JSON list of C-alpha atoms in Angstrom, two decimals:
[
{"chain": "A", "resi": 1, "resn": "UNK", "atom": "CA", "xyz": [115.69, 4.76, -31.00]},
{"chain": "A", "resi": 2, "resn": "UNK", "atom": "CA", "xyz": [115.63, 2.74, -27.79]},
{"chain": "A", "resi": 3, "resn": "UNK", "atom": "CA", "xyz": [117.13, -0.31, -29.49]},
{"chain": "A", "resi": 4, "resn": "UNK", "atom": "CA", "xyz": [119.85, 1.81, -31.12]},
{"chain": "A", "resi": 5, "resn": "UNK", "atom": "CA", "xyz": [120.84, 3.44, -27.83]},
{"chain": "A", "resi": 6, "resn": "UNK", "atom": "CA", "xyz": [120.92, 0.07, -26.10]},
{"chain": "A", "resi": 7, "resn": "UNK", "atom": "CA", "xyz": [123.15, -1.42, -28.80]},
{"chain": "A", "resi": 8, "resn": "UNK", "atom": "CA", "xyz": [125.51, 1.56, -28.78]},
{"chain": "A", "resi": 9, "resn": "UNK", "atom": "CA", "xyz": [125.97, 1.22, -25.04]},
{"chain": "A", "resi": 10, "resn": "UNK", "atom": "CA", "xyz": [126.38, -2.56, -25.26]},
{"chain": "A", "resi": 11, "resn": "UNK", "atom": "CA", "xyz": [129.34, -1.92, -27.59]},
{"chain": "A", "resi": 12, "resn": "UNK", "atom": "CA", "xyz": [131.02, 0.27, -24.97]},
{"chain": "A", "resi": 13, "resn": "UNK", "atom": "CA", "xyz": [130.23, 3.64, -26.54]},
{"chain": "A", "resi": 14, "resn": "UNK", "atom": "CA", "xyz": [128.43, 6.61, -25.05]},
{"chain": "A", "resi": 15, "resn": "UNK", "atom": "CA", "xyz": [125.27, 8.26, -26.28]},
{"chain": "A", "resi": 16, "resn": "UNK", "atom": "CA", "xyz": [123.63, 11.48, -25.19]},
{"chain": "A", "resi": 17, "resn": "UNK", "atom": "CA", "xyz": [120.40, 13.37, -25.85]},
{"chain": "A", "resi": 18, "resn": "UNK", "atom": "CA", "xyz": [118.12, 10.31, -26.08]},
{"chain": "A", "resi": 19, "resn": "UNK", "atom": "CA", "xyz": [116.90, 8.53, -22.95]},
{"chain": "A", "resi": 20, "resn": "UNK", "atom": "CA", "xyz": [114.11, 6.30, -21.70]},
{"chain": "A", "resi": 21, "resn": "UNK", "atom": "CA", "xyz": [113.51, 8.74, -18.83]},
{"chain": "A", "resi": 22, "resn": "UNK", "atom": "CA", "xyz": [112.92, 12.38, -19.72]},
{"chain": "A", "resi": 23, "resn": "UNK", "atom": "CA", "xyz": [114.82, 13.75, -16.72]},
{"chain": "A", "resi": 24, "resn": "UNK", "atom": "CA", "xyz": [118.04, 12.05, -17.87]},
{"chain": "A", "resi": 25, "resn": "UNK", "atom": "CA", "xyz": [118.03, 13.91, -21.21]},
{"chain": "A", "resi": 26, "resn": "UNK", "atom": "CA", "xyz": [119.87, 16.88, -19.79]},
{"chain": "A", "resi": 27, "resn": "UNK", "atom": "CA", "xyz": [122.62, 14.99, -17.99]},
{"chain": "A", "resi": 28, "resn": "UNK", "atom": "CA", "xyz": [125.98, 15.39, -19.77]},
{"chain": "A", "resi": 29, "resn": "UNK", "atom": "CA", "xyz": [128.27, 12.49, -20.60]},
{"chain": "A", "resi": 30, "resn": "UNK", "atom": "CA", "xyz": [131.74, 13.14, -19.17]},
{"chain": "A", "resi": 31, "resn": "UNK", "atom": "CA", "xyz": [134.83, 11.73, -20.89]},
{"chain": "A", "resi": 32, "resn": "UNK", "atom": "CA", "xyz": [138.33, 12.18, -19.46]},
{"chain": "A", "resi": 33, "resn": "UNK", "atom": "CA", "xyz": [141.35, 12.39, -21.77]},
{"chain": "A", "resi": 34, "resn": "UNK", "atom": "CA", "xyz": [144.68, 13.11, -20.13]},
{"chain": "A", "resi": 35, "resn": "UNK", "atom": "CA", "xyz": [144.05, 15.92, -17.65]},
{"chain": "A", "resi": 36, "resn": "UNK", "atom": "CA", "xyz": [141.01, 17.26, -19.51]},
{"chain": "A", "resi": 37, "resn": "UNK", "atom": "CA", "xyz": [137.38, 16.48, -18.68]},
{"chain": "A", "resi": 38, "resn": "UNK", "atom": "CA", "xyz": [135.05, 16.86, -21.66]},
{"chain": "A", "resi": 39, "resn": "UNK", "atom": "CA", "xyz": [131.27, 17.10, -21.22]},
{"chain": "A", "resi": 40, "resn": "UNK", "atom": "CA", "xyz": [128.94, 16.15, -24.10]},
{"chain": "A", "resi": 41, "resn": "UNK", "atom": "CA", "xyz": [125.36, 17.34, -24.56]},
{"chain": "A", "resi": 42, "resn": "UNK", "atom": "CA", "xyz": [123.06, 16.85, -27.56]},
{"chain": "A", "resi": 43, "resn": "UNK", "atom": "CA", "xyz": [119.80, 18.38, -28.81]},
{"chain": "A", "resi": 44, "resn": "UNK", "atom": "CA", "xyz": [117.69, 18.40, -31.95]},
{"chain": "A", "resi": 45, "resn": "UNK", "atom": "CA", "xyz": [115.66, 21.14, -33.58]},
{"chain": "A", "resi": 46, "resn": "UNK", "atom": "CA", "xyz": [113.01, 18.62, -34.63]},
{"chain": "A", "resi": 47, "resn": "UNK", "atom": "CA", "xyz": [112.20, 15.07, -35.63]},
{"chain": "A", "resi": 48, "resn": "UNK", "atom": "CA", "xyz": [110.55, 13.90, -38.85]},
{"chain": "A", "resi": 49, "resn": "UNK", "atom": "CA", "xyz": [107.58, 12.26, -37.17]},
{"chain": "A", "resi": 50, "resn": "UNK", "atom": "CA", "xyz": [105.97, 12.22, -33.76]},
{"chain": "A", "resi": 51, "resn": "UNK", "atom": "CA", "xyz": [107.00, 9.54, -31.28]},
{"chain": "A", "resi": 52, "resn": "UNK", "atom": "CA", "xyz": [103.68, 7.66, -31.36]},
{"chain": "A", "resi": 53, "resn": "UNK", "atom": "CA", "xyz": [102.24, 5.93, -28.32]},
{"chain": "A", "resi": 54, "resn": "UNK", "atom": "CA", "xyz": [103.38, 4.71, -25.93]},
{"chain": "A", "resi": 55, "resn": "UNK", "atom": "CA", "xyz": [106.46, 6.94, -25.69]},
{"chain": "A", "resi": 56, "resn": "UNK", "atom": "CA", "xyz": [109.42, 4.69, -24.94]},
{"chain": "A", "resi": 57, "resn": "UNK", "atom": "CA", "xyz": [112.21, 7.18, -25.63]},
{"chain": "A", "resi": 58, "resn": "UNK", "atom": "CA", "xyz": [112.64, 10.92, -25.19]},
{"chain": "A", "resi": 59, "resn": "UNK", "atom": "CA", "xyz": [114.77, 13.24, -27.34]},
{"chain": "A", "resi": 60, "resn": "UNK", "atom": "CA", "xyz": [116.30, 16.47, -26.05]},
{"chain": "A", "resi": 61, "resn": "UNK", "atom": "CA", "xyz": [114.74, 19.38, -27.93]},
{"chain": "A", "resi": 62, "resn": "UNK", "atom": "CA", "xyz": [116.44, 22.65, -28.78]},
{"chain": "A", "resi": 63, "resn": "UNK", "atom": "CA", "xyz": [113.11, 24.39, -28.15]},
{"chain": "A", "resi": 64, "resn": "UNK", "atom": "CA", "xyz": [113.37, 23.71, -24.40]},
{"chain": "A", "resi": 65, "resn": "UNK", "atom": "CA", "xyz": [115.76, 26.60, -24.02]},
{"chain": "A", "resi": 66, "resn": "UNK", "atom": "CA", "xyz": [115.59, 26.93, -20.25]},
{"chain": "A", "resi": 67, "resn": "UNK", "atom": "CA", "xyz": [116.46, 23.26, -19.75]},
{"chain": "A", "resi": 68, "resn": "UNK", "atom": "CA", "xyz": [119.23, 23.45, -22.36]},
{"chain": "A", "resi": 69, "resn": "UNK", "atom": "CA", "xyz": [120.86, 26.51, -20.80]},
{"chain": "A", "resi": 70, "resn": "UNK", "atom": "CA", "xyz": [120.61, 24.86, -17.39]},
{"chain": "A", "resi": 71, "resn": "UNK", "atom": "CA", "xyz": [122.28, 21.73, -18.78]},
{"chain": "A", "resi": 72, "resn": "UNK", "atom": "CA", "xyz": [125.08, 23.80, -20.32]},
{"chain": "A", "resi": 73, "resn": "UNK", "atom": "CA", "xyz": [125.69, 25.63, -17.05]},
{"chain": "A", "resi": 74, "resn": "UNK", "atom": "CA", "xyz": [125.65, 22.33, -15.15]},
{"chain": "A", "resi": 75, "resn": "UNK", "atom": "CA", "xyz": [128.10, 20.73, -17.57]},
{"chain": "A", "resi": 76, "resn": "UNK", "atom": "CA", "xyz": [130.34, 23.79, -17.25]},
{"chain": "A", "resi": 77, "resn": "UNK", "atom": "CA", "xyz": [130.81, 23.07, -13.53]},
{"chain": "A", "resi": 78, "resn": "UNK", "atom": "CA", "xyz": [131.89, 19.47, -14.23]},
{"chain": "A", "resi": 79, "resn": "UNK", "atom": "CA", "xyz": [134.26, 19.79, -17.18]},
{"chain": "A", "resi": 80, "resn": "UNK", "atom": "CA", "xyz": [137.11, 21.73, -18.77]},
{"chain": "A", "resi": 81, "resn": "UNK", "atom": "CA", "xyz": [135.52, 21.57, -22.24]},
{"chain": "A", "resi": 82, "resn": "UNK", "atom": "CA", "xyz": [131.79, 21.46, -23.07]},
{"chain": "A", "resi": 83, "resn": "UNK", "atom": "CA", "xyz": [130.68, 20.04, -26.44]},
{"chain": "A", "resi": 84, "resn": "UNK", "atom": "CA", "xyz": [127.13, 20.52, -27.72]},
{"chain": "A", "resi": 85, "resn": "UNK", "atom": "CA", "xyz": [125.97, 18.41, -30.67]},
{"chain": "A", "resi": 86, "resn": "UNK", "atom": "CA", "xyz": [122.94, 19.89, -32.42]},
{"chain": "A", "resi": 87, "resn": "UNK", "atom": "CA", "xyz": [120.77, 18.53, -35.25]},
{"chain": "A", "resi": 88, "resn": "UNK", "atom": "CA", "xyz": [119.20, 21.48, -37.09]},
{"chain": "A", "resi": 89, "resn": "UNK", "atom": "CA", "xyz": [118.71, 23.35, -40.39]},
{"chain": "A", "resi": 90, "resn": "UNK", "atom": "CA", "xyz": [116.89, 21.78, -43.34]},
{"chain": "A", "resi": 91, "resn": "UNK", "atom": "CA", "xyz": [117.83, 19.41, -46.15]},
{"chain": "A", "resi": 92, "resn": "UNK", "atom": "CA", "xyz": [120.51, 20.75, -48.53]},
{"chain": "A", "resi": 93, "resn": "UNK", "atom": "CA", "xyz": [120.40, 24.25, -47.01]},
{"chain": "A", "resi": 94, "resn": "UNK", "atom": "CA", "xyz": [122.93, 26.34, -48.97]},
{"chain": "A", "resi": 95, "resn": "UNK", "atom": "CA", "xyz": [123.92, 28.55, -46.04]},
{"chain": "A", "resi": 96, "resn": "UNK", "atom": "CA", "xyz": [123.73, 29.03, -42.30]},
{"chain": "A", "resi": 97, "resn": "UNK", "atom": "CA", "xyz": [120.71, 31.02, -41.12]},
{"chain": "A", "resi": 98, "resn": "UNK", "atom": "CA", "xyz": [120.81, 34.09, -38.90]},
{"chain": "A", "resi": 99, "resn": "UNK", "atom": "CA", "xyz": [118.86, 32.12, -36.29]},
{"chain": "A", "resi": 100, "resn": "UNK", "atom": "CA", "xyz": [121.52, 29.40, -36.20]},
{"chain": "A", "resi": 101, "resn": "UNK", "atom": "CA", "xyz": [124.33, 31.92, -35.77]},
{"chain": "A", "resi": 102, "resn": "UNK", "atom": "CA", "xyz": [122.46, 33.70, -33.00]},
{"chain": "A", "resi": 103, "resn": "UNK", "atom": "CA", "xyz": [121.73, 30.48, -31.13]},
{"chain": "A", "resi": 104, "resn": "UNK", "atom": "CA", "xyz": [125.26, 29.10, -31.51]},
{"chain": "A", "resi": 105, "resn": "UNK", "atom": "CA", "xyz": [126.87, 32.30, -30.24]},
{"chain": "A", "resi": 106, "resn": "UNK", "atom": "CA", "xyz": [124.39, 32.35, -27.35]},
{"chain": "A", "resi": 107, "resn": "UNK", "atom": "CA", "xyz": [125.38, 28.81, -26.38]},
{"chain": "A", "resi": 108, "resn": "UNK", "atom": "CA", "xyz": [129.06, 29.82, -26.41]},
{"chain": "A", "resi": 109, "resn": "UNK", "atom": "CA", "xyz": [128.27, 32.71, -24.08]},
{"chain": "A", "resi": 110, "resn": "UNK", "atom": "CA", "xyz": [126.37, 30.27, -21.82]},
{"chain": "A", "resi": 111, "resn": "UNK", "atom": "CA", "xyz": [129.32, 27.88, -21.53]},
{"chain": "A", "resi": 112, "resn": "UNK", "atom": "CA", "xyz": [129.76, 25.76, -24.69]},
{"chain": "A", "resi": 113, "resn": "UNK", "atom": "CA", "xyz": [133.26, 25.48, -26.16]},
{"chain": "A", "resi": 114, "resn": "UNK", "atom": "CA", "xyz": [132.51, 23.39, -29.24]},
{"chain": "A", "resi": 115, "resn": "UNK", "atom": "CA", "xyz": [129.22, 23.33, -31.18]},
{"chain": "A", "resi": 116, "resn": "UNK", "atom": "CA", "xyz": [129.03, 20.34, -33.57]},
{"chain": "A", "resi": 117, "resn": "UNK", "atom": "CA", "xyz": [126.19, 20.66, -36.09]},
{"chain": "A", "resi": 118, "resn": "UNK", "atom": "CA", "xyz": [124.50, 18.13, -38.34]},
{"chain": "A", "resi": 119, "resn": "UNK", "atom": "CA", "xyz": [121.22, 18.01, -40.25]},
{"chain": "A", "resi": 120, "resn": "UNK", "atom": "CA", "xyz": [121.34, 19.63, -43.70]},
{"chain": "A", "resi": 121, "resn": "UNK", "atom": "CA", "xyz": [123.33, 16.73, -45.27]},
{"chain": "A", "resi": 122, "resn": "UNK", "atom": "CA", "xyz": [125.92, 19.19, -46.64]},
{"chain": "A", "resi": 123, "resn": "UNK", "atom": "CA", "xyz": [128.94, 20.97, -45.18]},
{"chain": "A", "resi": 124, "resn": "UNK", "atom": "CA", "xyz": [128.62, 24.43, -43.64]},
{"chain": "A", "resi": 125, "resn": "UNK", "atom": "CA", "xyz": [131.31, 26.81, -42.34]},
{"chain": "A", "resi": 126, "resn": "UNK", "atom": "CA", "xyz": [133.42, 26.36, -39.23]},
{"chain": "A", "resi": 127, "resn": "UNK", "atom": "CA", "xyz": [134.00, 29.45, -37.09]},
{"chain": "A", "resi": 128, "resn": "UNK", "atom": "CA", "xyz": [136.58, 30.20, -34.43]},
{"chain": "A", "resi": 129, "resn": "UNK", "atom": "CA", "xyz": [135.08, 32.66, -31.95]},
{"chain": "A", "resi": 130, "resn": "UNK", "atom": "CA", "xyz": [136.04, 34.36, -28.72]},
{"chain": "A", "resi": 131, "resn": "UNK", "atom": "CA", "xyz": [134.33, 33.14, -25.58]},
{"chain": "A", "resi": 132, "resn": "UNK", "atom": "CA", "xyz": [134.32, 34.07, -21.88]},
{"chain": "A", "resi": 133, "resn": "UNK", "atom": "CA", "xyz": [136.78, 31.20, -21.43]},
{"chain": "A", "resi": 134, "resn": "UNK", "atom": "CA", "xyz": [139.15, 32.12, -24.28]},
{"chain": "A", "resi": 135, "resn": "UNK", "atom": "CA", "xyz": [138.35, 30.50, -27.64]},
{"chain": "A", "resi": 136, "resn": "UNK", "atom": "CA", "xyz": [135.50, 28.36, -28.92]},
{"chain": "A", "resi": 137, "resn": "UNK", "atom": "CA", "xyz": [134.62, 26.57, -32.15]},
{"chain": "A", "resi": 138, "resn": "UNK", "atom": "CA", "xyz": [131.33, 26.35, -34.06]},
{"chain": "A", "resi": 139, "resn": "UNK", "atom": "CA", "xyz": [130.99, 23.73, -36.82]},
{"chain": "A", "resi": 140, "resn": "UNK", "atom": "CA", "xyz": [127.55, 24.48, -38.26]},
{"chain": "A", "resi": 141, "resn": "UNK", "atom": "CA", "xyz": [127.35, 21.20, -40.22]},
{"chain": "A", "resi": 142, "resn": "UNK", "atom": "CA", "xyz": [129.85, 18.41, -40.82]},
{"chain": "A", "resi": 143, "resn": "UNK", "atom": "CA", "xyz": [127.83, 16.98, -43.72]},
{"chain": "A", "resi": 144, "resn": "UNK", "atom": "CA", "xyz": [126.98, 13.29, -44.10]},
{"chain": "A", "resi": 145, "resn": "UNK", "atom": "CA", "xyz": [129.21, 10.61, -42.63]},
{"chain": "A", "resi": 146, "resn": "UNK", "atom": "CA", "xyz": [127.73, 7.79, -44.70]},
{"chain": "A", "resi": 147, "resn": "UNK", "atom": "CA", "xyz": [124.58, 7.76, -46.81]},
{"chain": "A", "resi": 148, "resn": "UNK", "atom": "CA", "xyz": [123.45, 6.84, -50.29]},
{"chain": "A", "resi": 149, "resn": "UNK", "atom": "CA", "xyz": [122.61, 10.43, -51.13]},
{"chain": "A", "resi": 150, "resn": "UNK", "atom": "CA", "xyz": [124.22, 11.94, -54.21]},
{"chain": "A", "resi": 151, "resn": "UNK", "atom": "CA", "xyz": [123.87, 8.42, -55.59]},
{"chain": "A", "resi": 152, "resn": "UNK", "atom": "CA", "xyz": [123.89, 9.33, -59.29]},
{"chain": "A", "resi": 153, "resn": "UNK", "atom": "CA", "xyz": [126.58, 11.99, -59.29]},
{"chain": "A", "resi": 154, "resn": "UNK", "atom": "CA", "xyz": [129.93, 11.38, -60.93]},
{"chain": "A", "resi": 155, "resn": "UNK", "atom": "CA", "xyz": [132.38, 13.85, -62.50]},
{"chain": "A", "resi": 156, "resn": "UNK", "atom": "CA", "xyz": [131.35, 14.95, -65.99]},
{"chain": "A", "resi": 157, "resn": "UNK", "atom": "CA", "xyz": [127.94, 13.27, -65.97]},
{"chain": "A", "resi": 158, "resn": "UNK", "atom": "CA", "xyz": [124.91, 15.47, -66.60]},
{"chain": "A", "resi": 159, "resn": "UNK", "atom": "CA", "xyz": [121.91, 14.64, -64.44]},
{"chain": "A", "resi": 160, "resn": "UNK", "atom": "CA", "xyz": [118.48, 16.08, -65.11]},
{"chain": "A", "resi": 161, "resn": "UNK", "atom": "CA", "xyz": [117.40, 18.67, -62.57]},
{"chain": "A", "resi": 162, "resn": "UNK", "atom": "CA", "xyz": [114.10, 16.84, -62.44]},
{"chain": "A", "resi": 163, "resn": "UNK", "atom": "CA", "xyz": [115.92, 14.16, -60.42]},
{"chain": "A", "resi": 164, "resn": "UNK", "atom": "CA", "xyz": [115.45, 14.62, -56.68]},
{"chain": "A", "resi": 165, "resn": "UNK", "atom": "CA", "xyz": [118.19, 16.65, -55.00]},
{"chain": "A", "resi": 166, "resn": "UNK", "atom": "CA", "xyz": [118.92, 13.70, -52.70]},
{"chain": "A", "resi": 167, "resn": "UNK", "atom": "CA", "xyz": [120.30, 11.65, -55.61]},
{"chain": "A", "resi": 168, "resn": "UNK", "atom": "CA", "xyz": [122.00, 14.31, -57.74]},
{"chain": "A", "resi": 169, "resn": "UNK", "atom": "CA", "xyz": [123.79, 16.78, -55.41]},
{"chain": "A", "resi": 170, "resn": "UNK", "atom": "CA", "xyz": [127.47, 15.83, -54.96]},
{"chain": "A", "resi": 171, "resn": "UNK", "atom": "CA", "xyz": [127.75, 17.87, -51.75]},
{"chain": "A", "resi": 172, "resn": "UNK", "atom": "CA", "xyz": [125.74, 15.18, -49.95]},
{"chain": "A", "resi": 173, "resn": "UNK", "atom": "CA", "xyz": [128.65, 12.77, -50.43]},
{"chain": "A", "resi": 174, "resn": "UNK", "atom": "CA", "xyz": [131.11, 15.11, -48.68]},
{"chain": "A", "resi": 175, "resn": "UNK", "atom": "CA", "xyz": [132.04, 14.81, -45.03]},
{"chain": "A", "resi": 176, "resn": "UNK", "atom": "CA", "xyz": [134.91, 15.84, -42.83]},
{"chain": "A", "resi": 177, "resn": "UNK", "atom": "CA", "xyz": [136.68, 14.39, -39.82]},
{"chain": "A", "resi": 178, "resn": "UNK", "atom": "CA", "xyz": [137.38, 17.54, -37.82]},
{"chain": "A", "resi": 179, "resn": "UNK", "atom": "CA", "xyz": [140.13, 17.70, -35.22]},
{"chain": "A", "resi": 180, "resn": "UNK", "atom": "CA", "xyz": [139.87, 20.47, -32.65]},
{"chain": "A", "resi": 181, "resn": "UNK", "atom": "CA", "xyz": [142.54, 20.58, -29.93]},
{"chain": "A", "resi": 182, "resn": "UNK", "atom": "CA", "xyz": [141.87, 22.66, -26.83]},
{"chain": "A", "resi": 183, "resn": "UNK", "atom": "CA", "xyz": [144.70, 23.58, -24.47]},
{"chain": "A", "resi": 184, "resn": "UNK", "atom": "CA", "xyz": [143.99, 24.82, -20.98]},
{"chain": "A", "resi": 185, "resn": "UNK", "atom": "CA", "xyz": [146.06, 27.81, -19.84]},
{"chain": "A", "resi": 186, "resn": "UNK", "atom": "CA", "xyz": [145.09, 28.44, -16.21]},
{"chain": "A", "resi": 187, "resn": "UNK", "atom": "CA", "xyz": [141.34, 29.16, -16.42]},
{"chain": "A", "resi": 188, "resn": "UNK", "atom": "CA", "xyz": [141.36, 29.93, -20.17]},
{"chain": "A", "resi": 189, "resn": "UNK", "atom": "CA", "xyz": [141.03, 27.69, -23.22]},
{"chain": "A", "resi": 190, "resn": "UNK", "atom": "CA", "xyz": [143.29, 28.08, -26.24]},
{"chain": "A", "resi": 191, "resn": "UNK", "atom": "CA", "xyz": [142.30, 26.47, -29.52]},
{"chain": "A", "resi": 192, "resn": "UNK", "atom": "CA", "xyz": [145.15, 25.12, -31.64]},
{"chain": "A", "resi": 193, "resn": "UNK", "atom": "CA", "xyz": [144.92, 25.11, -35.47]},
{"chain": "A", "resi": 194, "resn": "UNK", "atom": "CA", "xyz": [141.82, 23.19, -36.56]},
{"chain": "A", "resi": 195, "resn": "UNK", "atom": "CA", "xyz": [142.41, 20.52, -39.21]},
{"chain": "A", "resi": 196, "resn": "UNK", "atom": "CA", "xyz": [139.95, 18.59, -41.32]},
{"chain": "A", "resi": 197, "resn": "UNK", "atom": "CA", "xyz": [140.33, 15.29, -43.15]},
{"chain": "A", "resi": 198, "resn": "UNK", "atom": "CA", "xyz": [137.87, 15.32, -46.08]},
{"chain": "A", "resi": 199, "resn": "UNK", "atom": "CA", "xyz": [135.77, 12.19, -46.51]},
{"chain": "A", "resi": 200, "resn": "UNK", "atom": "CA", "xyz": [133.82, 10.98, -49.54]},
{"chain": "A", "resi": 201, "resn": "UNK", "atom": "CA", "xyz": [131.11, 8.35, -49.89]},
{"chain": "A", "resi": 202, "resn": "UNK", "atom": "CA", "xyz": [131.82, 6.08, -52.85]},
{"chain": "A", "resi": 203, "resn": "UNK", "atom": "CA", "xyz": [129.16, 3.99, -54.52]},
{"chain": "A", "resi": 204, "resn": "UNK", "atom": "CA", "xyz": [128.95, 1.76, -57.61]},
{"chain": "A", "resi": 205, "resn": "UNK", "atom": "CA", "xyz": [125.56, 2.95, -58.81]},
{"chain": "A", "resi": 206, "resn": "UNK", "atom": "CA", "xyz": [126.45, 3.42, -62.49]},
{"chain": "A", "resi": 207, "resn": "UNK", "atom": "CA", "xyz": [128.39, 0.15, -62.67]},
{"chain": "A", "resi": 208, "resn": "UNK", "atom": "CA", "xyz": [125.41, -1.58, -61.12]},
{"chain": "A", "resi": 209, "resn": "UNK", "atom": "CA", "xyz": [123.01, 0.24, -63.48]},
{"chain": "A", "resi": 210, "resn": "UNK", "atom": "CA", "xyz": [124.90, -0.83, -66.59]},
{"chain": "A", "resi": 211, "resn": "UNK", "atom": "CA", "xyz": [125.47, -4.48, -65.71]},
{"chain": "A", "resi": 212, "resn": "UNK", "atom": "CA", "xyz": [122.94, -5.27, -62.96]},
{"chain": "A", "resi": 213, "resn": "UNK", "atom": "CA", "xyz": [125.35, -8.08, -62.11]},
{"chain": "A", "resi": 214, "resn": "UNK", "atom": "CA", "xyz": [126.87, -6.65, -58.93]},
{"chain": "A", "resi": 215, "resn": "UNK", "atom": "CA", "xyz": [125.42, -5.80, -55.57]},
{"chain": "A", "resi": 216, "resn": "UNK", "atom": "CA", "xyz": [125.41, -2.25, -54.27]},
{"chain": "A", "resi": 217, "resn": "UNK", "atom": "CA", "xyz": [128.70, -1.14, -52.73]},
{"chain": "A", "resi": 218, "resn": "UNK", "atom": "CA", "xyz": [128.66, 1.97, -50.53]},
{"chain": "A", "resi": 219, "resn": "UNK", "atom": "CA", "xyz": [131.65, 2.99, -48.41]},
{"chain": "A", "resi": 220, "resn": "UNK", "atom": "CA", "xyz": [133.33, 6.02, -46.92]},
{"chain": "A", "resi": 221, "resn": "UNK", "atom": "CA", "xyz": [136.95, 6.76, -47.84]},
{"chain": "A", "resi": 222, "resn": "UNK", "atom": "CA", "xyz": [139.33, 9.64, -47.19]},
{"chain": "A", "resi": 223, "resn": "UNK", "atom": "CA", "xyz": [138.90, 11.87, -50.23]},
{"chain": "A", "resi": 224, "resn": "UNK", "atom": "CA", "xyz": [142.59, 11.49, -51.10]},
{"chain": "A", "resi": 225, "resn": "UNK", "atom": "CA", "xyz": [141.85, 7.80, -51.81]},
{"chain": "A", "resi": 226, "resn": "UNK", "atom": "CA", "xyz": [138.99, 8.58, -54.22]},
{"chain": "A", "resi": 227, "resn": "UNK", "atom": "CA", "xyz": [139.42, 8.78, -58.00]},
{"chain": "A", "resi": 228, "resn": "UNK", "atom": "CA", "xyz": [141.52, 11.78, -59.01]},
{"chain": "A", "resi": 229, "resn": "UNK", "atom": "CA", "xyz": [138.72, 13.47, -60.96]},
{"chain": "A", "resi": 230, "resn": "UNK", "atom": "CA", "xyz": [136.56, 13.18, -57.83]},
{"chain": "A", "resi": 231, "resn": "UNK", "atom": "CA", "xyz": [139.34, 14.78, -55.78]},
{"chain": "A", "resi": 232, "resn": "UNK", "atom": "CA", "xyz": [139.66, 17.62, -58.28]},
{"chain": "A", "resi": 233, "resn": "UNK", "atom": "CA", "xyz": [135.94, 18.30, -58.04]},
{"chain": "A", "resi": 234, "resn": "UNK", "atom": "CA", "xyz": [135.32, 17.88, -54.31]},
{"chain": "A", "resi": 235, "resn": "UNK", "atom": "CA", "xyz": [138.45, 19.33, -52.63]},
{"chain": "A", "resi": 236, "resn": "UNK", "atom": "CA", "xyz": [137.76, 22.92, -53.76]},
{"chain": "A", "resi": 237, "resn": "UNK", "atom": "CA", "xyz": [134.07, 22.54, -52.84]},
{"chain": "A", "resi": 238, "resn": "UNK", "atom": "CA", "xyz": [134.89, 21.21, -49.37]},
{"chain": "A", "resi": 239, "resn": "UNK", "atom": "CA", "xyz": [137.48, 23.92, -48.76]},
{"chain": "A", "resi": 240, "resn": "UNK", "atom": "CA", "xyz": [135.00, 26.63, -49.78]},
{"chain": "A", "resi": 241, "resn": "UNK", "atom": "CA", "xyz": [132.23, 25.14, -47.63]},
{"chain": "A", "resi": 242, "resn": "UNK", "atom": "CA", "xyz": [134.32, 24.91, -44.45]},
{"chain": "A", "resi": 243, "resn": "UNK", "atom": "CA", "xyz": [135.96, 28.32, -44.73]},
{"chain": "A", "resi": 244, "resn": "UNK", "atom": "CA", "xyz": [139.33, 29.64, -43.67]},
{"chain": "A", "resi": 245, "resn": "UNK", "atom": "CA", "xyz": [139.23, 28.42, -40.05]},
{"chain": "A", "resi": 246, "resn": "UNK", "atom": "CA", "xyz": [140.06, 24.83, -41.09]},
{"chain": "A", "resi": 247, "resn": "UNK", "atom": "CA", "xyz": [143.30, 23.56, -42.60]},
{"chain": "A", "resi": 248, "resn": "UNK", "atom": "CA", "xyz": [142.37, 20.85, -45.09]},
{"chain": "A", "resi": 249, "resn": "UNK", "atom": "CA", "xyz": [144.59, 17.76, -45.15]},
{"chain": "A", "resi": 250, "resn": "UNK", "atom": "CA", "xyz": [145.66, 15.66, -48.13]},
{"chain": "A", "resi": 251, "resn": "UNK", "atom": "CA", "xyz": [144.80, 17.96, -51.01]},
{"chain": "A", "resi": 252, "resn": "UNK", "atom": "CA", "xyz": [145.69, 16.96, -54.59]},
{"chain": "A", "resi": 253, "resn": "UNK", "atom": "CA", "xyz": [148.66, 18.83, -56.02]},
{"chain": "A", "resi": 254, "resn": "UNK", "atom": "CA", "xyz": [146.88, 20.72, -58.77]},
{"chain": "A", "resi": 255, "resn": "UNK", "atom": "CA", "xyz": [144.08, 22.36, -56.74]},
{"chain": "A", "resi": 256, "resn": "UNK", "atom": "CA", "xyz": [146.14, 25.51, -56.31]},
{"chain": "A", "resi": 257, "resn": "UNK", "atom": "CA", "xyz": [147.53, 24.67, -52.89]}
]
């Protein structure tokens, strides 16, 4: 984790929610775009393994509720928009839990304008909600950006259910680039129409399996650039997963749109 954070910052990018010093975990990263100041915070609901010894990096935990609420309130005083990234849920969860909804709405009440969720490796709904500052957005999970999950799925191929979910579920190859535009009207925030560009992780697993003559090729493409049978399968699934709050871009002509 420490090496990753160092490399990210060497490349001129920001990171948040992981620090060498525990006290710095709850300091927001502020980015200015135009006349808007955006504060970023990040927490996780858990990690797969303990940190070991010695501890050389600290991760902001969702369980430290008092510190998190304090960080949200502090970020609120420094920015026009507050974004909270949260890693939660469990692998391949088919729906959002009551606990997640309760926590997300509580964070909005505390001062968050945009909750960005990850963790279950599949897409979950996006909600527009009212907030004390006008409008807010909750994206419960944006799916995978790039992975080799769903490795063996392709349209029309039957895969035994004895295969691990990580290699057979097509939903794990779906992602979305979400664009949320906030406009400040006096002391209130107005959220313009939210749009999503569907993404799909391509791989050459079956070509490799048949010939064993090529290396593995894994890449992310806009879904509209994927094979047409893939588009026909994944566009309706992505639209259903995200819900009615998102306008999906680049849909194939015969999906009913």
